mmCIF file of C-alpha atoms in Angstrom:
data_model
loop_
_atom_site.group_PDB
_atom_site.id
_atom_site.type_symbol
_atom_site.label_atom_id
_atom_site.label_comp_id
_atom_site.label_asym_id
_atom_site.label_seq_id
_atom_site.Cartn_x
_atom_site.Cartn_y
_atom_site.Cartn_z
ATOM 1 C CA MET A 1 -5.711 -44.430 -2.282
ATOM 2 C CA ALA A 2 -4.734 -41.032 -0.655
ATOM 3 C CA ASN A 3 -5.228 -37.852 -3.183
ATOM 4 C CA LYS A 4 -1.772 -36.756 -4.236
ATOM 5 C CA LEU A 5 -1.605 -33.038 -3.572
ATOM 6 C CA TYR A 6 1.189 -30.781 -5.329
ATOM 7 C CA TYR A 7 2.088 -27.796 -3.078
ATOM 8 C CA GLY A 8 4.065 -25.117 -4.949
ATOM 9 C CA ARG A 9 4.142 -22.284 -7.295
ATOM 10 C CA GLY A 10 1.335 -22.154 -9.720
ATOM 11 C CA LYS A 11 1.985 -23.469 -13.337
ATOM 12 C CA ASP A 12 1.555 -20.481 -16.459
ATOM 13 C CA GLU A 13 -1.264 -22.782 -17.889
ATOM 14 C CA ASP A 14 -2.921 -22.654 -15.152
ATOM 15 C CA ASN A 15 -4.187 -18.792 -15.367
ATOM 16 C CA LYS A 16 -6.924 -19.124 -16.223
ATOM 17 C CA LYS A 17 -8.174 -21.781 -14.171
ATOM 18 C CA LEU A 18 -6.860 -19.991 -11.291
ATOM 19 C CA ILE A 19 -8.207 -16.832 -11.593
ATOM 20 C CA ALA A 20 -11.349 -19.153 -11.988
ATOM 21 C CA PHE A 21 -11.270 -20.896 -8.582
ATOM 22 C CA LEU A 22 -10.396 -17.351 -6.793
ATOM 23 C CA ASP A 23 -13.589 -15.810 -8.572
ATOM 24 C CA GLU A 24 -15.328 -18.712 -7.267
ATOM 25 C CA VAL A 25 -13.875 -18.569 -3.534
ATOM 26 C CA PHE A 26 -14.288 -14.436 -3.431
ATOM 27 C CA PHE A 27 -17.181 -13.596 -5.983
ATOM 28 C CA THR A 28 -19.950 -15.890 -6.092
ATOM 29 C CA ASP A 29 -23.373 -13.734 -6.283
ATOM 30 C CA ASP A 30 -21.415 -10.685 -5.956
ATOM 31 C CA PRO A 31 -23.679 -8.510 -6.109
ATOM 32 C CA GLU A 32 -21.378 -5.919 -7.739
ATOM 33 C CA GLY A 33 -20.310 -8.615 -10.552
ATOM 34 C CA ARG A 34 -16.775 -8.255 -9.384
ATOM 35 C CA ASP A 35 -13.725 -10.647 -10.330
ATOM 36 C CA PHE A 36 -10.138 -10.836 -10.351
ATOM 37 C CA TYR A 37 -9.228 -9.468 -13.798
ATOM 38 C CA ASN A 38 -10.947 -6.684 -13.809
ATOM 39 C CA LEU A 39 -10.312 -5.828 -10.221
ATOM 40 C CA LEU A 40 -6.318 -5.883 -10.633
ATOM 41 C CA PRO A 41 -5.325 -6.194 -13.923
ATOM 42 C CA LYS A 42 -1.712 -5.943 -13.024
ATOM 43 C CA CYS A 43 -1.663 -9.049 -11.216
ATOM 44 C CA TYR A 44 -4.249 -11.326 -13.254
ATOM 45 C CA LYS A 45 -3.050 -10.268 -16.703
ATOM 46 C CA ASP A 46 -1.354 -13.337 -18.514
ATOM 47 C CA GLN A 47 1.637 -10.994 -19.057
ATOM 48 C CA TYR A 48 2.416 -10.611 -15.563
ATOM 49 C CA ARG A 49 2.102 -14.226 -14.784
ATOM 50 C CA PRO A 50 -0.769 -14.873 -11.711
ATOM 51 C CA ALA A 51 -0.309 -18.530 -11.389
ATOM 52 C CA TYR A 52 3.038 -18.519 -11.069
ATOM 53 C CA ASN A 53 2.817 -15.681 -8.018
ATOM 54 C CA ASN A 54 0.638 -17.809 -6.262
ATOM 55 C CA PHE A 55 1.764 -21.043 -3.926
ATOM 56 C CA VAL A 56 -1.242 -23.442 -4.585
ATOM 57 C CA VAL A 57 -2.590 -26.493 -3.510
ATOM 58 C CA GLN A 58 -4.127 -28.786 -6.485
ATOM 59 C CA ASP A 59 -4.900 -32.567 -6.383
ATOM 60 C CA GLU A 60 -3.906 -34.702 -8.971
ATOM 61 C CA ASN A 61 -6.670 -33.521 -11.426
ATOM 62 C CA GLY A 62 -5.081 -30.341 -10.984
ATOM 63 C CA GLU A 63 -7.963 -28.692 -9.130
ATOM 64 C CA PHE A 64 -7.744 -26.026 -6.773
ATOM 65 C CA ARG A 65 -7.814 -26.049 -3.440
ATOM 66 C CA SER A 66 -6.088 -22.896 -1.958
ATOM 67 C CA ALA A 67 -4.602 -20.282 -3.038
ATOM 68 C CA ILE A 68 -2.042 -17.294 -2.208
ATOM 69 C CA GLY A 69 -0.533 -14.552 -4.217
ATOM 70 C CA SER A 70 2.382 -13.303 -3.447
ATOM 71 C CA PHE A 71 3.633 -10.324 -5.324
ATOM 72 C CA TYR A 72 7.106 -8.735 -5.544
ATOM 73 C CA ASN A 73 6.677 -4.997 -5.371
ATOM 74 C CA ASP A 74 9.960 -2.882 -5.320
ATOM 75 C CA MET A 75 10.097 0.532 -3.210
ATOM 76 C CA THR A 76 12.168 3.286 -2.822
ATOM 77 C CA VAL A 77 11.626 4.651 0.807
ATOM 78 C CA GLY A 78 14.272 7.834 1.846
ATOM 79 C CA GLY A 79 16.093 7.465 -1.046
ATOM 80 C CA GLU A 80 17.084 3.469 -0.081
ATOM 81 C CA PRO A 81 16.169 0.906 -2.278
ATOM 82 C CA ILE A 82 13.367 -1.716 -0.299
ATOM 83 C CA LYS A 83 12.816 -4.913 -1.253
ATOM 84 C CA ALA A 84 8.868 -5.351 -0.568
ATOM 85 C CA CYS A 85 6.485 -7.931 -1.300
ATOM 86 C CA CYS A 86 2.614 -7.816 -0.960
ATOM 87 C CA ILE A 87 0.377 -10.764 -0.141
ATOM 88 C CA GLY A 88 -3.028 -10.857 -2.014
ATOM 89 C CA ASN A 89 -5.997 -13.135 -2.422
ATOM 90 C CA VAL A 90 -6.064 -15.974 0.542
ATOM 91 C CA ALA A 91 -8.457 -18.431 -1.058
ATOM 92 C CA VAL A 92 -9.607 -21.710 0.351
ATOM 93 C CA GLY A 93 -12.488 -23.711 -1.614
ATOM 94 C CA LYS A 94 -15.286 -23.929 0.706
ATOM 95 C CA ASN A 95 -14.987 -27.664 0.571
ATOM 96 C CA TYR A 96 -11.709 -27.551 2.195
ATOM 97 C CA ARG A 97 -11.840 -25.485 4.961
ATOM 98 C CA SER A 98 -10.422 -25.831 8.357
ATOM 99 C CA MET A 99 -7.659 -28.125 6.782
ATOM 100 C CA GLY A 100 -4.949 -26.410 7.184
ATOM 101 C CA TYR A 101 -4.195 -25.130 3.633
ATOM 102 C CA MET A 102 -4.217 -21.362 4.492
ATOM 103 C CA ILE A 103 -1.647 -21.852 7.418
ATOM 104 C CA GLU A 104 0.914 -23.972 5.005
ATOM 105 C CA LEU A 105 0.536 -21.752 2.496
ATOM 106 C CA MET A 106 1.228 -18.535 4.420
ATOM 107 C CA ASP A 107 4.222 -20.722 5.706
ATOM 108 C CA MET A 108 5.336 -21.148 2.457
ATOM 109 C CA SER A 109 4.856 -17.738 1.580
ATOM 110 C CA VAL A 110 6.513 -15.831 4.514
ATOM 111 C CA GLU A 111 9.782 -18.409 3.870
ATOM 112 C CA ASP A 112 9.883 -18.008 0.312
ATOM 113 C CA MET A 113 10.191 -14.091 1.252
ATOM 114 C CA GLY A 114 12.922 -14.692 3.684
ATOM 115 C CA ARG A 115 14.713 -16.722 1.368
ATOM 116 C CA ASN A 116 14.510 -14.094 -1.370
ATOM 117 C CA GLY A 117 16.154 -10.916 0.736
ATOM 118 C CA VAL A 118 12.570 -9.313 1.195
ATOM 119 C CA ASP A 119 13.048 -6.256 3.733
ATOM 120 C CA VAL A 120 9.396 -5.720 4.488
ATOM 121 C CA ALA A 121 5.858 -7.130 2.959
ATOM 122 C CA TYR A 122 2.505 -5.719 3.116
ATOM 123 C CA LEU A 123 -0.716 -7.236 3.383
ATOM 124 C CA GLY A 124 -4.687 -6.051 3.684
ATOM 125 C CA GLY A 125 -6.612 -7.911 5.979
ATOM 126 C CA GLN A 126 -7.604 -9.807 9.586
ATOM 127 C CA ARG A 127 -4.799 -8.698 12.613
ATOM 128 C CA GLN A 128 -5.226 -11.635 14.821
ATOM 129 C CA ARG A 129 -5.391 -13.985 11.796
ATOM 130 C CA TYR A 130 -2.062 -13.158 10.127
ATOM 131 C CA GLY A 131 -0.188 -11.962 13.350
ATOM 132 C CA TYR A 132 0.301 -15.669 13.693
ATOM 133 C CA PHE A 133 2.964 -14.883 10.801
ATOM 134 C CA GLY A 134 4.443 -11.850 12.197
ATOM 135 C CA PHE A 135 2.374 -9.118 10.662
ATOM 136 C CA GLU A 136 1.438 -5.917 12.192
ATOM 137 C CA THR A 137 -0.943 -3.201 12.239
ATOM 138 C CA SER A 138 1.029 -0.221 11.105
ATOM 139 C CA GLY A 139 0.915 3.447 8.763
ATOM 140 C CA THR A 140 -1.465 6.308 8.685
ATOM 141 C CA VAL A 141 -3.519 7.862 6.420
ATOM 142 C CA TYR A 142 -5.645 10.907 6.514
ATOM 143 C CA ARG A 143 -8.769 11.114 4.217
ATOM 144 C CA PHE A 144 -9.923 14.659 4.111
ATOM 145 C CA ASN A 145 -13.631 15.206 3.639
ATOM 146 C CA PHE A 146 -14.953 18.204 0.977
ATOM 147 C CA SER A 147 -18.134 18.677 0.734
ATOM 148 C CA ARG A 148 -20.219 20.981 -1.411
ATOM 149 C CA SER A 149 -21.046 23.321 1.423
ATOM 150 C CA ALA A 150 -16.606 23.169 2.061
ATOM 151 C CA TYR A 151 -16.440 24.194 -2.273
ATOM 152 C CA ARG A 152 -19.039 27.269 -1.780
ATOM 153 C CA HIS A 153 -17.812 28.726 1.242
ATOM 154 C CA ALA A 154 -14.023 27.950 1.192
ATOM 155 C CA LEU A 155 -13.838 27.754 -2.607
ATOM 156 C CA LYS A 156 -16.096 29.976 -3.256
ATOM 157 C CA ALA A 157 -17.496 27.474 -6.129
ATOM 158 C CA MET A 158 -15.238 28.149 -8.580
ATOM 159 C CA PRO A 159 -15.237 26.147 -11.594
ATOM 160 C CA CYS A 160 -12.481 23.694 -12.237
ATOM 161 C CA GLY A 161 -11.391 25.945 -15.688
ATOM 162 C CA LEU A 162 -9.471 23.157 -16.749
ATOM 163 C CA ASP A 163 -9.702 20.534 -19.153
ATOM 164 C CA VAL A 164 -10.733 16.898 -17.755
ATOM 165 C CA GLU A 165 -9.717 13.767 -19.490
ATOM 166 C CA GLU A 166 -10.582 10.424 -18.378
ATOM 167 C CA LEU A 167 -6.815 8.944 -19.001
ATOM 168 C CA SER A 168 -6.326 6.461 -21.580
ATOM 169 C CA PRO A 169 -4.380 3.368 -21.868
ATOM 170 C CA ASP A 170 -2.184 4.489 -25.017
ATOM 171 C CA ASP A 171 -1.393 7.968 -23.466
ATOM 172 C CA SER A 172 2.230 7.241 -22.324
ATOM 173 C CA GLU A 173 2.895 10.924 -22.608
ATOM 174 C CA SER A 174 0.433 11.712 -19.420
ATOM 175 C CA MET A 175 1.542 8.669 -17.705
ATOM 176 C CA ALA A 176 4.922 9.818 -17.840
ATOM 177 C CA GLN A 177 3.678 12.768 -16.223
ATOM 178 C CA ILE A 178 2.207 11.435 -13.692
ATOM 179 C CA ASP A 179 4.592 8.677 -12.979
ATOM 180 C CA LYS A 180 7.282 12.165 -12.487
ATOM 181 C CA LEU A 181 4.999 13.716 -10.213
ATOM 182 C CA TYR A 182 4.489 10.321 -8.183
ATOM 183 C CA SER A 183 7.936 9.626 -8.122
ATOM 184 C CA ARG A 184 8.782 13.150 -5.904
ATOM 185 C CA LEU A 185 7.626 10.856 -3.067
ATOM 186 C CA PRO A 186 9.604 10.059 -0.537
ATOM 187 C CA ILE A 187 7.791 6.411 -0.087
ATOM 188 C CA ARG A 188 6.979 5.365 -3.374
ATOM 189 C CA SER A 189 6.600 1.740 -5.053
ATOM 190 C CA ASN A 190 8.575 1.366 -8.179
ATOM 191 C CA ARG A 191 6.427 1.625 -11.112
ATOM 192 C CA LYS A 192 6.851 0.117 -14.260
ATOM 193 C CA PRO A 193 6.245 1.998 -17.340
ATOM 194 C CA GLU A 194 4.714 -1.193 -19.167
ATOM 195 C CA SER A 195 2.066 -1.854 -16.234
ATOM 196 C CA TYR A 196 1.371 1.546 -15.568
ATOM 197 C CA TYR A 197 -2.073 2.115 -16.929
ATOM 198 C CA ASP A 198 -3.148 -1.495 -15.373
ATOM 199 C CA ILE A 199 -1.371 -0.278 -12.080
ATOM 200 C CA LEU A 200 -3.882 3.054 -12.143
ATOM 201 C CA ARG A 201 -6.882 1.123 -12.687
ATOM 202 C CA SER A 202 -6.638 -1.241 -9.569
ATOM 203 C CA TRP A 203 -9.543 -1.805 -7.782
ATOM 204 C CA ARG A 204 -11.365 -0.684 -10.952
ATOM 205 C CA ASP A 205 -10.397 2.885 -9.581
ATOM 206 C CA ARG A 206 -10.389 5.973 -12.481
ATOM 207 C CA PRO A 207 -7.501 8.087 -13.317
ATOM 208 C CA TYR A 208 -8.206 11.636 -15.292
ATOM 209 C CA ILE A 209 -5.934 13.776 -16.243
ATOM 210 C CA LEU A 210 -6.389 17.569 -15.763
ATOM 211 C CA LYS A 211 -4.757 19.968 -18.736
ATOM 212 C CA LYS A 212 -4.398 23.675 -18.960
ATOM 213 C CA ASP A 213 -4.169 24.999 -22.492
ATOM 214 C CA GLY A 214 -3.411 21.430 -23.631
ATOM 215 C CA GLU A 215 -0.420 21.315 -20.885
ATOM 216 C CA PHE A 216 -0.747 18.611 -18.558
ATOM 217 C CA VAL A 217 -1.116 19.879 -14.901
ATOM 218 C CA GLY A 218 -2.444 17.334 -12.693
ATOM 219 C CA TYR A 219 -3.843 14.014 -12.315
ATOM 220 C CA PHE A 220 -5.999 12.393 -9.771
ATOM 221 C CA ILE A 221 -7.863 8.439 -9.517
ATOM 222 C CA PHE A 222 -11.314 8.298 -8.695
ATOM 223 C CA ASP A 223 -12.171 4.559 -6.942
ATOM 224 C CA PHE A 224 -14.876 3.013 -8.731
ATOM 225 C CA PHE A 225 -18.243 4.469 -6.715
ATOM 226 C CA LYS A 226 -16.195 7.682 -6.929
ATOM 227 C CA HIS A 227 -16.686 8.147 -2.771
ATOM 228 C CA ASN A 228 -12.869 8.702 -2.884
ATOM 229 C CA VAL A 229 -10.074 10.581 -4.705
ATOM 230 C CA CYS A 230 -7.003 7.936 -3.577
ATOM 231 C CA GLU A 231 -4.590 9.460 -5.276
ATOM 232 C CA PHE A 232 -3.961 12.968 -6.788
ATOM 233 C CA ASP A 233 -1.073 15.425 -7.405
ATOM 234 C CA VAL A 234 -0.545 18.624 -9.672
ATOM 235 C CA VAL A 235 2.554 20.489 -10.937
ATOM 236 C CA ASP A 236 1.873 23.308 -8.825
ATOM 237 C CA PRO A 237 -0.294 23.616 -5.642
ATOM 238 C CA LYS A 238 -2.632 26.525 -7.195
ATOM 239 C CA TYR A 239 -4.084 24.175 -9.037
ATOM 240 C CA PHE A 240 -5.739 22.067 -5.922
ATOM 241 C CA PRO A 241 -8.422 23.842 -5.921
ATOM 242 C CA ASN A 242 -8.988 23.162 -9.788
ATOM 243 C CA LEU A 243 -8.652 19.859 -9.030
ATOM 244 C CA VAL A 244 -11.235 19.847 -6.205
ATOM 245 C CA ALA A 245 -13.554 21.656 -8.409
ATOM 246 C CA ALA A 246 -12.900 18.980 -11.206
ATOM 247 C CA ALA A 247 -13.561 15.787 -9.080
ATOM 248 C CA LEU A 248 -16.783 17.681 -7.672
ATOM 249 C CA GLU A 249 -18.190 18.017 -10.822
ATOM 250 C CA ASN A 250 -17.604 14.818 -12.451
ATOM 251 C CA CYS A 251 -19.550 13.050 -9.866
ATOM 252 C CA GLU A 252 -23.118 12.789 -8.053
ATOM 253 C CA GLU A 253 -21.568 12.798 -4.623
ATOM 254 C CA TYR A 254 -22.277 15.785 -1.874
ATOM 255 C CA HIS A 255 -18.877 15.260 -0.217
ATOM 256 C CA ILE A 256 -16.073 13.372 -1.568
ATOM 257 C CA GLY A 257 -12.713 11.892 0.422
ATOM 258 C CA PHE A 258 -9.037 12.829 -0.433
ATOM 259 C CA VAL A 259 -6.670 10.496 0.781
ATOM 260 C CA VAL A 260 -3.419 12.209 1.598
ATOM 261 C CA ALA A 261 -0.294 10.737 2.819
ATOM 262 C CA PRO A 262 1.259 12.314 6.264
ATOM 263 C CA PHE A 263 4.538 12.858 4.142
ATOM 264 C CA GLU A 264 2.799 14.986 1.287
ATOM 265 C CA SER A 265 2.861 18.550 2.951
ATOM 266 C CA GLU A 266 1.330 21.069 0.283
ATOM 267 C CA LYS A 267 -1.703 18.503 -0.102
ATOM 268 C CA MET A 268 -1.640 18.558 4.248
ATOM 269 C CA LYS A 269 -1.760 22.921 4.124
ATOM 270 C CA PHE A 270 -4.021 23.004 1.437
ATOM 271 C CA PHE A 271 -7.016 20.642 2.773
ATOM 272 C CA THR A 272 -6.030 21.727 6.701
ATOM 273 C CA GLU A 273 -7.103 25.099 5.323
ATOM 274 C CA ASN A 274 -10.055 24.484 3.253
ATOM 275 C CA SER A 275 -11.860 21.046 3.855
ATOM 276 C CA ASP A 276 -14.384 19.811 6.190
ATOM 277 C CA GLY A 277 -12.773 17.763 8.531
ATOM 278 C CA PHE A 278 -10.589 14.558 8.235
ATOM 279 C CA ASN A 279 -10.125 10.843 9.601
ATOM 280 C CA ILE A 280 -6.858 9.272 10.404
ATOM 281 C CA ASP A 281 -6.638 5.355 9.827
ATOM 282 C CA GLY A 282 -4.098 2.743 9.110
ATOM 283 C CA CYS A 283 -2.483 1.636 6.135
ATOM 284 C CA GLU A 284 -1.364 -1.929 5.744
ATOM 285 C CA MET A 285 -0.430 -4.357 7.840
ATOM 286 C CA ILE A 286 3.169 -5.302 7.833
ATOM 287 C CA LEU A 287 5.928 -8.408 8.212
ATOM 288 C CA VAL A 288 9.392 -6.726 9.326
ATOM 289 C CA TYR A 289 11.894 -9.237 7.970
ATOM 290 C CA ASN A 290 15.121 -6.444 8.156
ATOM 291 C CA PHE A 291 14.341 -4.101 11.204
ATOM 292 C CA GLU A 292 17.671 -2.143 10.394
ATOM 293 C CA LYS A 293 17.116 -1.083 7.004
ATOM 294 C CA VAL A 294 13.438 -1.110 6.972
ATOM 295 C CA ILE A 295 13.694 1.566 10.425
ATOM 296 C CA ARG A 296 16.767 3.080 8.687
ATOM 297 C CA ALA A 297 15.133 3.915 5.643
ATOM 298 C CA TYR A 298 11.615 5.146 7.327
ATOM 299 C CA LEU A 299 13.270 7.211 9.821
ATOM 300 C CA LYS A 300 15.501 9.291 6.454
ATOM 301 C CA ALA A 301 11.680 9.872 4.647
ATOM 302 C CA LYS A 302 10.540 11.081 7.613
ATOM 303 C CA ALA A 303 13.739 13.374 8.142
ATOM 304 C CA SER A 304 12.956 14.534 4.649
ATOM 305 C CA TYR A 305 9.727 16.217 5.467
ATOM 306 C CA ALA A 306 9.520 16.420 9.291
ATOM 307 C CA LYS A 307 11.909 18.209 11.622
ATOM 308 C CA LEU A 308 13.231 15.759 14.259
ATOM 309 C CA CYS A 309 14.323 15.770 17.698
ATOM 310 C CA ASP A 310 17.715 15.155 17.967
ATOM 311 C CA GLY A 311 18.207 11.695 19.786
ATOM 312 C CA ALA A 312 19.329 8.001 20.515
ATOM 313 C CA VAL A 313 18.357 4.761 21.265
ATOM 314 C CA THR A 314 19.209 1.268 21.830
ATOM 315 C CA VAL A 315 17.044 -1.767 21.585
ATOM 316 C CA LEU A 316 16.746 -5.130 20.958
ATOM 317 C CA ILE A 317 14.311 -6.796 18.667
ATOM 318 C CA HIS A 318 13.426 -10.193 18.846
ATOM 319 C CA GLY A 319 12.312 -10.115 15.504
ATOM 320 C CA LYS A 320 10.242 -13.464 13.956
ATOM 321 C CA TYR A 321 12.829 -14.129 11.549
ATOM 322 C CA GLY A 322 16.113 -13.545 13.741
ATOM 323 C CA ASP A 323 17.222 -10.874 16.681
ATOM 324 C CA GLU A 324 18.797 -7.200 15.526
ATOM 325 C CA SER A 325 20.289 -4.980 18.691
ATOM 326 C CA LEU A 326 20.298 -1.614 16.718
ATOM 327 C CA ARG A 327 21.590 2.157 17.583
ATOM 328 C CA ILE A 328 18.982 4.681 16.281
ATOM 329 C CA GLU A 329 20.218 8.165 16.005
ATOM 330 C CA VAL A 330 19.291 11.620 15.073
ATOM 331 C CA MET A 331 21.783 14.688 14.932
ATOM 332 C CA ASN A 332 20.928 17.690 12.976
ATOM 333 C CA ASN A 333 17.694 15.644 11.077
ATOM 334 C CA GLU A 334 20.877 13.186 9.908
ATOM 335 C CA VAL A 335 19.721 9.763 10.620
ATOM 336 C CA LYS A 336 21.943 6.916 11.899
ATOM 337 C CA VAL A 337 20.434 3.689 12.376
ATOM 338 C CA GLU A 338 23.264 0.657 12.888
ATOM 339 C CA LYS A 339 23.946 -2.557 14.552
ATOM 340 C CA PHE A 340 25.171 -2.547 18.220
ATOM 341 C CA ASP A 341 27.151 -4.790 20.684
ATOM 342 C CA GLY A 342 26.490 -3.630 23.524
ATOM 343 C CA GLU A 343 23.357 -3.969 26.158
ATOM 344 C CA ALA A 344 20.479 -2.352 24.971
ATOM 345 C CA GLU A 345 18.180 0.031 26.889
ATOM 346 C CA TYR A 346 15.458 -1.395 25.722
ATOM 347 C CA GLU A 347 13.924 -5.328 24.645
ATOM 348 C CA LEU A 348 10.943 -5.541 22.112
ATOM 349 C CA SER A 349 9.600 -8.475 20.948
ATOM 350 C CA HIS A 350 9.100 -8.933 16.696
ATOM 351 C CA HIS A 351 5.053 -7.386 17.535
ATOM 352 C CA GLU A 352 5.953 -4.464 20.276
ATOM 353 C CA ALA A 353 9.136 -3.563 17.804
ATOM 354 C CA THR A 354 6.397 -3.132 14.816
ATOM 355 C CA ARG A 355 3.964 -1.369 16.282
ATOM 356 C CA ALA A 356 6.818 0.893 18.243
ATOM 357 C CA PHE A 357 7.953 2.071 15.356
ATOM 358 C CA PHE A 358 5.429 1.973 12.803
ATOM 359 C CA SER A 359 1.580 1.743 14.397
ATOM 360 C CA ASN A 360 -0.774 4.899 15.571
ATOM 361 C CA LEU A 361 -0.569 2.937 18.629
ATOM 362 C CA PRO A 362 1.367 4.226 20.873
ATOM 363 C CA ALA A 363 1.860 2.033 23.942
ATOM 364 C CA ASP A 364 4.739 0.093 23.216
ATOM 365 C CA ARG A 365 6.901 3.228 22.597
ATOM 366 C CA GLU A 366 5.816 5.038 26.014
ATOM 367 C CA LYS A 367 8.727 3.954 27.731
ATOM 368 C CA PHE A 368 10.942 5.322 24.806
ATOM 369 C CA PRO A 369 12.597 8.715 25.405
ATOM 370 C CA ALA A 370 10.529 11.867 24.563
ATOM 371 C CA SER A 371 13.099 12.569 22.189
ATOM 372 C CA VAL A 372 12.290 9.091 20.271
ATOM 373 C CA GLN A 373 8.837 9.212 20.496
ATOM 374 C CA GLN A 374 8.279 12.599 18.517
ATOM 375 C CA TRP A 375 9.980 10.226 15.774
ATOM 376 C CA LEU A 376 7.505 7.900 15.727
ATOM 377 C CA PRO A 377 5.368 6.672 14.141
ATOM 378 C CA LEU A 378 7.573 6.067 11.001
ATOM 379 C CA HIS A 379 4.829 6.589 8.533
ATOM 380 C CA VAL A 380 4.030 3.594 6.167
ATOM 381 C CA PHE A 381 1.968 4.541 3.124
ATOM 382 C CA LEU A 382 0.761 2.253 0.211
ATOM 383 C CA SER A 383 -1.164 4.247 -2.432
ATOM 384 C CA SER A 384 -4.442 1.876 -3.480
ATOM 385 C CA SER A 385 -3.156 1.692 -6.916
ATOM 386 C CA ASP A 386 0.085 -0.272 -5.525
ATOM 387 C CA THR A 387 -2.147 -2.204 -2.838
ATOM 388 C CA MET A 388 -3.055 -6.384 -3.587
#
């Protein structure tokens, strides 16, 4: 008799069984001793319904064969609400690989997002594997390298001069201050107060707060190994040197990477002047469902921190989930993106459009007018705290 398989969302009563399955797939004999509950508490604690937020394949005994996490995540981009979803924990049991389960669950996940009005989905993974489903490389992130030598020469080895405390889970006042700083960003996730600490502890990261005379003045988040400061901010740019000193005083590394988004202008200025140098990396892979809305939001965000050339372009995008003919205009740094009924100047496939507007790779936008190329790429960015 053929084994009856269940395809669909997981059941809440299977939370622990799901996490055990994921740990077995990803972390059997893991030298770091990782597990999903501690790696991403914002997703895998019972109150966040981890099984329900996974599309799964289970046999008639309830045993998992495959699972894909689909975690909805609302954002604010350029002042506009963006409905987003992050894909994670793509898992197939070792005895069930090459049987098509991953493809079937990815199809279910992307169809579910489309039905629920998602504007853009994010995923970290292999480009060619997930390109079949419409995902493409995107985004820009700077990693500034700050060595102890730069600390001596640029900052004169100044002491931190501030109180440095590891953030505690019951320090709601400091978390409110962190969110006040984070909410100034033109591209951000809408973090919920009830899960804020778990969000900041994603990937086993270590959040710290800075105080001067008992008053909150900033925060920084180390990755687990204290190799990078993956998120940070201060109430006044004058505290950036203190923050760098605090990070170096609280680790043993010779140099630390500071992760900065392109739209964080004050940070860019400080680290350009004082760091050893930088690397430029891509960010997440994205799947755009609504090019009109997503281009408008990210272009408005860019206009808030950069001077854009006046210009206009019309494009026909053969999106994976429908064609979109758009007219995109910038005039006096005001952005307009609207549907267009005429014959478009440029015609792009789904992947070409994603790369042209959102990728560091320039080949797909070289045919655009110079004024339009100056707008691009639009800076997709997610803090590591907001990734899955």
